[in-house]
CSV table of C-alpha atoms in Angstrom, one decimal:
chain,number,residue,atom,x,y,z
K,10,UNK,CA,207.4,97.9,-42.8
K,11,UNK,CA,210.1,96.2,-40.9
K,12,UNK,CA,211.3,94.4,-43.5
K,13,UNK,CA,211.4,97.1,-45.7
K,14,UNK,CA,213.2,99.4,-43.1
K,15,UNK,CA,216.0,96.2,-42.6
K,16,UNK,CA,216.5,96.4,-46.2
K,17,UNK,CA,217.3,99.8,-46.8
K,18,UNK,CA,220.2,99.7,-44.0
K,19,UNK,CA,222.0,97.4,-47.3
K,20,UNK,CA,223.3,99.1,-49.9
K,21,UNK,CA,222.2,97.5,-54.1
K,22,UNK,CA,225.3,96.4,-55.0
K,23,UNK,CA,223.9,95.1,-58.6
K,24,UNK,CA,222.6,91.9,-60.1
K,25,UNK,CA,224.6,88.8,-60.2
K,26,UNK,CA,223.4,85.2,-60.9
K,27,UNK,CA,223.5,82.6,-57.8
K,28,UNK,CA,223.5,78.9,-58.5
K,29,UNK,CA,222.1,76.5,-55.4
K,30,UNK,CA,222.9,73.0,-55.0
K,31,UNK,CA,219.9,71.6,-53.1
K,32,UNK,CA,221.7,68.4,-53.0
K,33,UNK,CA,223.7,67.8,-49.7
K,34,UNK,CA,222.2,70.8,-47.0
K,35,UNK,CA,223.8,71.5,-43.5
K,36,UNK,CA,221.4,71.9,-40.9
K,37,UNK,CA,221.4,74.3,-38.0
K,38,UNK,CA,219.7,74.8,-35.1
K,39,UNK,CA,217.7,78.2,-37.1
K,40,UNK,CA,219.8,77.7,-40.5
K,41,UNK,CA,220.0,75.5,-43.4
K,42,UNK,CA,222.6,76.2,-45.7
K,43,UNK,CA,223.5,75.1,-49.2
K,44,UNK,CA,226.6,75.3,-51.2
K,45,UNK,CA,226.6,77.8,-53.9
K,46,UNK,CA,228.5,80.1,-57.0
K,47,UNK,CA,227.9,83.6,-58.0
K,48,UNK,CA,228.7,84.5,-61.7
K,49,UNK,CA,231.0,87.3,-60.4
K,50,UNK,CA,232.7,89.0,-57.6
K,51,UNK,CA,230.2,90.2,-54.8
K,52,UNK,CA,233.0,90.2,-51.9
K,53,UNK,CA,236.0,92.4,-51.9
K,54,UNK,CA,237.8,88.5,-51.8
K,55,UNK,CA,236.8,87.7,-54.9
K,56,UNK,CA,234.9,84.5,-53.9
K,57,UNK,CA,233.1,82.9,-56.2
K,58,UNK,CA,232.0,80.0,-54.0
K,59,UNK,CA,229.1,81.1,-51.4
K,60,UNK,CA,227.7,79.4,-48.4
K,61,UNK,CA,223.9,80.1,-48.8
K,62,UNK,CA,221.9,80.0,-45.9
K,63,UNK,CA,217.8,80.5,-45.1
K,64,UNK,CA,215.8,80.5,-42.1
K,65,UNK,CA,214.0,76.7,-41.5
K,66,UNK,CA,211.6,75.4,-39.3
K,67,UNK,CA,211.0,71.6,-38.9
K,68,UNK,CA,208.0,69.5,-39.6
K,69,UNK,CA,206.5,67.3,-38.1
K,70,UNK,CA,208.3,64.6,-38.9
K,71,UNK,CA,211.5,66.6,-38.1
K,72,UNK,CA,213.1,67.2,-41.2
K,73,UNK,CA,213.9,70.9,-42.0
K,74,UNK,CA,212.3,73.2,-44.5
K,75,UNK,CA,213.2,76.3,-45.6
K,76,UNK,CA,209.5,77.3,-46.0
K,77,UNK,CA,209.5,80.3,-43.9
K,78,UNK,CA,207.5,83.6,-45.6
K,79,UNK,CA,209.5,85.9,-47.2
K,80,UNK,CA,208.7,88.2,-45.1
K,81,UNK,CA,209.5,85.9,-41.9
K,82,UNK,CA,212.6,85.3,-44.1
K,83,UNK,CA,213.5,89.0,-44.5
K,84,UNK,CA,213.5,89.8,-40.9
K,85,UNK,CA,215.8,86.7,-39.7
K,86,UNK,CA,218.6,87.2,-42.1
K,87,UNK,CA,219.0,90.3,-42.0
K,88,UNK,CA,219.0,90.4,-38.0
K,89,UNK,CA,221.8,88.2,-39.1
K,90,UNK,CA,223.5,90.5,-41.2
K,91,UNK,CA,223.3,92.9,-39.1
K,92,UNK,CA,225.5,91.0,-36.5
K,93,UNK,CA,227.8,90.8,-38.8
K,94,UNK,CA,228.3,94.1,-39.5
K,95,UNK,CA,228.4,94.5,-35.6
K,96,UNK,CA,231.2,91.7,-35.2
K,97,UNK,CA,232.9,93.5,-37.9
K,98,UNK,CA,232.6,96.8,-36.3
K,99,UNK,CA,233.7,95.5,-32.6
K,100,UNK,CA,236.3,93.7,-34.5
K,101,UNK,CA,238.3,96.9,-36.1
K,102,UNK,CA,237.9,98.7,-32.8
K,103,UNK,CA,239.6,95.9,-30.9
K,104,UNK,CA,242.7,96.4,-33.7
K,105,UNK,CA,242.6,100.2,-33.6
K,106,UNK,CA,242.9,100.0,-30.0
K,107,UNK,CA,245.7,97.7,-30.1
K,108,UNK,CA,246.8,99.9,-32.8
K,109,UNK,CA,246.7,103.1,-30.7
K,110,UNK,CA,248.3,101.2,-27.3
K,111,UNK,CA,250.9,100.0,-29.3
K,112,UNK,CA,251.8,103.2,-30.6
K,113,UNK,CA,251.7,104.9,-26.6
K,114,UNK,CA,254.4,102.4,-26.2
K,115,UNK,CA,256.8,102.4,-29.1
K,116,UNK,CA,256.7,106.3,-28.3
K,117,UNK,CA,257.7,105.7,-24.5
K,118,UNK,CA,260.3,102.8,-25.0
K,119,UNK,CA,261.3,102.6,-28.6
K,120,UNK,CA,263.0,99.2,-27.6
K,121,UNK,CA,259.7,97.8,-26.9
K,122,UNK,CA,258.6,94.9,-28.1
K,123,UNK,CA,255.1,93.2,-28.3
K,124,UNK,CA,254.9,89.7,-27.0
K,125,UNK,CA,253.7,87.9,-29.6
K,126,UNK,CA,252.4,88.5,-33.2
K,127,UNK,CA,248.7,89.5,-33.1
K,128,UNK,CA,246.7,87.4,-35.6
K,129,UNK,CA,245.3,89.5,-38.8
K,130,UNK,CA,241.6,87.7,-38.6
K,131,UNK,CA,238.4,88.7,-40.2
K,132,UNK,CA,235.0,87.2,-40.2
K,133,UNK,CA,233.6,85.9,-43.5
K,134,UNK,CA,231.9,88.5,-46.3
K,135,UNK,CA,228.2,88.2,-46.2
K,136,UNK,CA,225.3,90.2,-47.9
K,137,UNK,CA,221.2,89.7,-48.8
K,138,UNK,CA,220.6,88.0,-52.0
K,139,UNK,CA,217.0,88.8,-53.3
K,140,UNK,CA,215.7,86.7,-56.3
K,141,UNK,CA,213.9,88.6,-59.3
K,142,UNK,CA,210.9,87.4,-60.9
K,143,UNK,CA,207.9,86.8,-60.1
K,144,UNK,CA,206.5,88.0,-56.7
K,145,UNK,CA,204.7,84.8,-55.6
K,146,UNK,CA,208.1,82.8,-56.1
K,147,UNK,CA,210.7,85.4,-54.8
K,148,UNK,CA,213.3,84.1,-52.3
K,149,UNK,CA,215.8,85.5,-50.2
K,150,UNK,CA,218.8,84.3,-49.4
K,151,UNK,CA,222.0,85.5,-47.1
K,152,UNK,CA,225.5,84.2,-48.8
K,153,UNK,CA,228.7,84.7,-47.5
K,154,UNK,CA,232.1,83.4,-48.6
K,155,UNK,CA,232.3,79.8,-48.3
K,156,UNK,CA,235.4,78.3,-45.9
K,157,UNK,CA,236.5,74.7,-47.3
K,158,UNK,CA,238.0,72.9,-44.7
K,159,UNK,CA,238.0,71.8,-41.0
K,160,UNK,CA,236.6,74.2,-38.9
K,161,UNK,CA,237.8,75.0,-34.8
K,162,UNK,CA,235.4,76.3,-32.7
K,163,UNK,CA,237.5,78.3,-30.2
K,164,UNK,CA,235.2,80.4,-27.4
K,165,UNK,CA,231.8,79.1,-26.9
K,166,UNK,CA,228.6,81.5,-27.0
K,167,UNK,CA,227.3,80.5,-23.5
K,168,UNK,CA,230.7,81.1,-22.2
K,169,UNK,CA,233.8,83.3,-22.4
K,170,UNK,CA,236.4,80.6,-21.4
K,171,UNK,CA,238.1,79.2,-24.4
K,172,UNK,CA,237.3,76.0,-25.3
K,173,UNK,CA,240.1,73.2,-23.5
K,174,UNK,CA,240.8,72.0,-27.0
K,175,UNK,CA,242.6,75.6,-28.0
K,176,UNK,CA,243.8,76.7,-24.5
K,177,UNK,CA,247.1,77.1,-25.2
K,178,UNK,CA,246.4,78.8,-28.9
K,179,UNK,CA,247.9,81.9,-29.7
K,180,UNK,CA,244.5,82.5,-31.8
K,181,UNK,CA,242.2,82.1,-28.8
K,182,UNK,CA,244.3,84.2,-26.7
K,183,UNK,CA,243.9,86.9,-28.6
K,184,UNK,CA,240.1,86.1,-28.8
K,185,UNK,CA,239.6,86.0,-25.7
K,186,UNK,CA,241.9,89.7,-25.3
K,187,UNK,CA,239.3,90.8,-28.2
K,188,UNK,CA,236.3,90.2,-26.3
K,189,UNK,CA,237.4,92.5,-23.1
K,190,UNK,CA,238.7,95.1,-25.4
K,191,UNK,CA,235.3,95.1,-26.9
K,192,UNK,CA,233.3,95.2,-23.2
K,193,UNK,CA,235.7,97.9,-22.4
K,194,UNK,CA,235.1,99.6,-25.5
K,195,UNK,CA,231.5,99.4,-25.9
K,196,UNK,CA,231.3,100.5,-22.4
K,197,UNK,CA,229.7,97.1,-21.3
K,198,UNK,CA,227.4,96.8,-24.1
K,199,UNK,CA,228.5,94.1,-26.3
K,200,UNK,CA,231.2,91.9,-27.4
K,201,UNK,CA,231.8,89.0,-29.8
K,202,UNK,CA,231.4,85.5,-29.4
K,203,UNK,CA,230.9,81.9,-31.0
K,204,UNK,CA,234.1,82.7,-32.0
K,205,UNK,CA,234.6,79.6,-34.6
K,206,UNK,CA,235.8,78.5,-38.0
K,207,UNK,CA,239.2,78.5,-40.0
K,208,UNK,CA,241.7,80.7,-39.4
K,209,UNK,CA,241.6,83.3,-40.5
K,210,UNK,CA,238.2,83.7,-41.3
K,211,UNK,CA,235.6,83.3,-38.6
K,212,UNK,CA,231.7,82.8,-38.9
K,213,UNK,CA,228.1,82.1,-36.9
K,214,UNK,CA,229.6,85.0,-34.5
K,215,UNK,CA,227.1,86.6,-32.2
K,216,UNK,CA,226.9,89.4,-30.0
């Protein structure tokens, strides 16, 4: 029943058809991921081109296969997704807040100024894929938007200090500013971190 219950916290947003290309995986330390296209427009961006990711273990021989049950596969990803939605969440409070703050201040000093720009980021769009047909041969998948490009990794997850690389970057500052708001705002529960990809989209986050 776990899996089941994961699944109803996702809403059906309809049937679309997702094309894999086995061809050239990246592999993770818990992940492998494949490049991919959906027929139409799952994500609010548009994006056609998906990053599709499983659950692996490795063999003995160390190579990584995506041969997890679907069942073992149902739990992980959407544990995933579900951090997701929780980066997302922790995310928009930290810009509300700055939101409300900045307002307080404009209506004390309408001279004020704010430092510097605050970056408009976002984390990637992700959701469940779920393949129909025949029971014995269904897969799961989780896709989300695929970044093209270089990536910057920016705060570490074992760590809260920005990486030396990105010190002095006006994007890490306010990353690092995000993850206090969020401690402050969850009352010490949780913040975001693994902050890494291309601005201004951001993914792997954890909390």
């Amino acid at each position: 029943m776990i899996a089941q219950t994961r699944l109803e916290w996702f809403e059906d947003e309809g049937v679309y058809t997702l094309t894999v290309d086995y061809s050239n995986p990246s592999v993770g330390a818990f992940k492998i991921a494949h490049k991919g296209q959906v027929e139409a427009f799952p994500f609010r961006s548009k994006a056609v081109n998906v990053c599709v990711k499983q659950g692996h273990q490795f063999d003995k021989n160390g190579i990584a296969q995506d041969d997890h049950p679907l069942r073992v596969q149902l739990t992980f990803l959407t544990d995933k997704l579900l951090t997701h939605q929780w980066a997302n969440t922790l995310l928009d409070a930290t810009y509300a807040h700055i939101t409300t703050v900045r307002q307080k201040l404009f209506a004390d000093n309408p001279t004020w100024k704010p430092c510097f720009k605050v970056p408009e980021l976002r984390f990637t769009e992700a959701g469940l894929a779920i393949a129909q047909g025949e029971a014995s041969r269904t897969k799961v998948y989780m896709i989300e938007e695929y970044i093209s490009g270089p990536f910057k990794k920016y705060i570490h997850n074992c760590s809260v200090q920005p990486l030396p690389s990105v010190q002095n970057d006006t994007v890490v500052i306010f990353l690092a500013f995000s993850q206090h708001a969020q401690y402050i705002l969850s009352n010490g529960l949780a913040f975001v971190s693994n902050y890494q990809g291309m601005c201004p989209l951001f993914l792997h986050i954890q909390i």
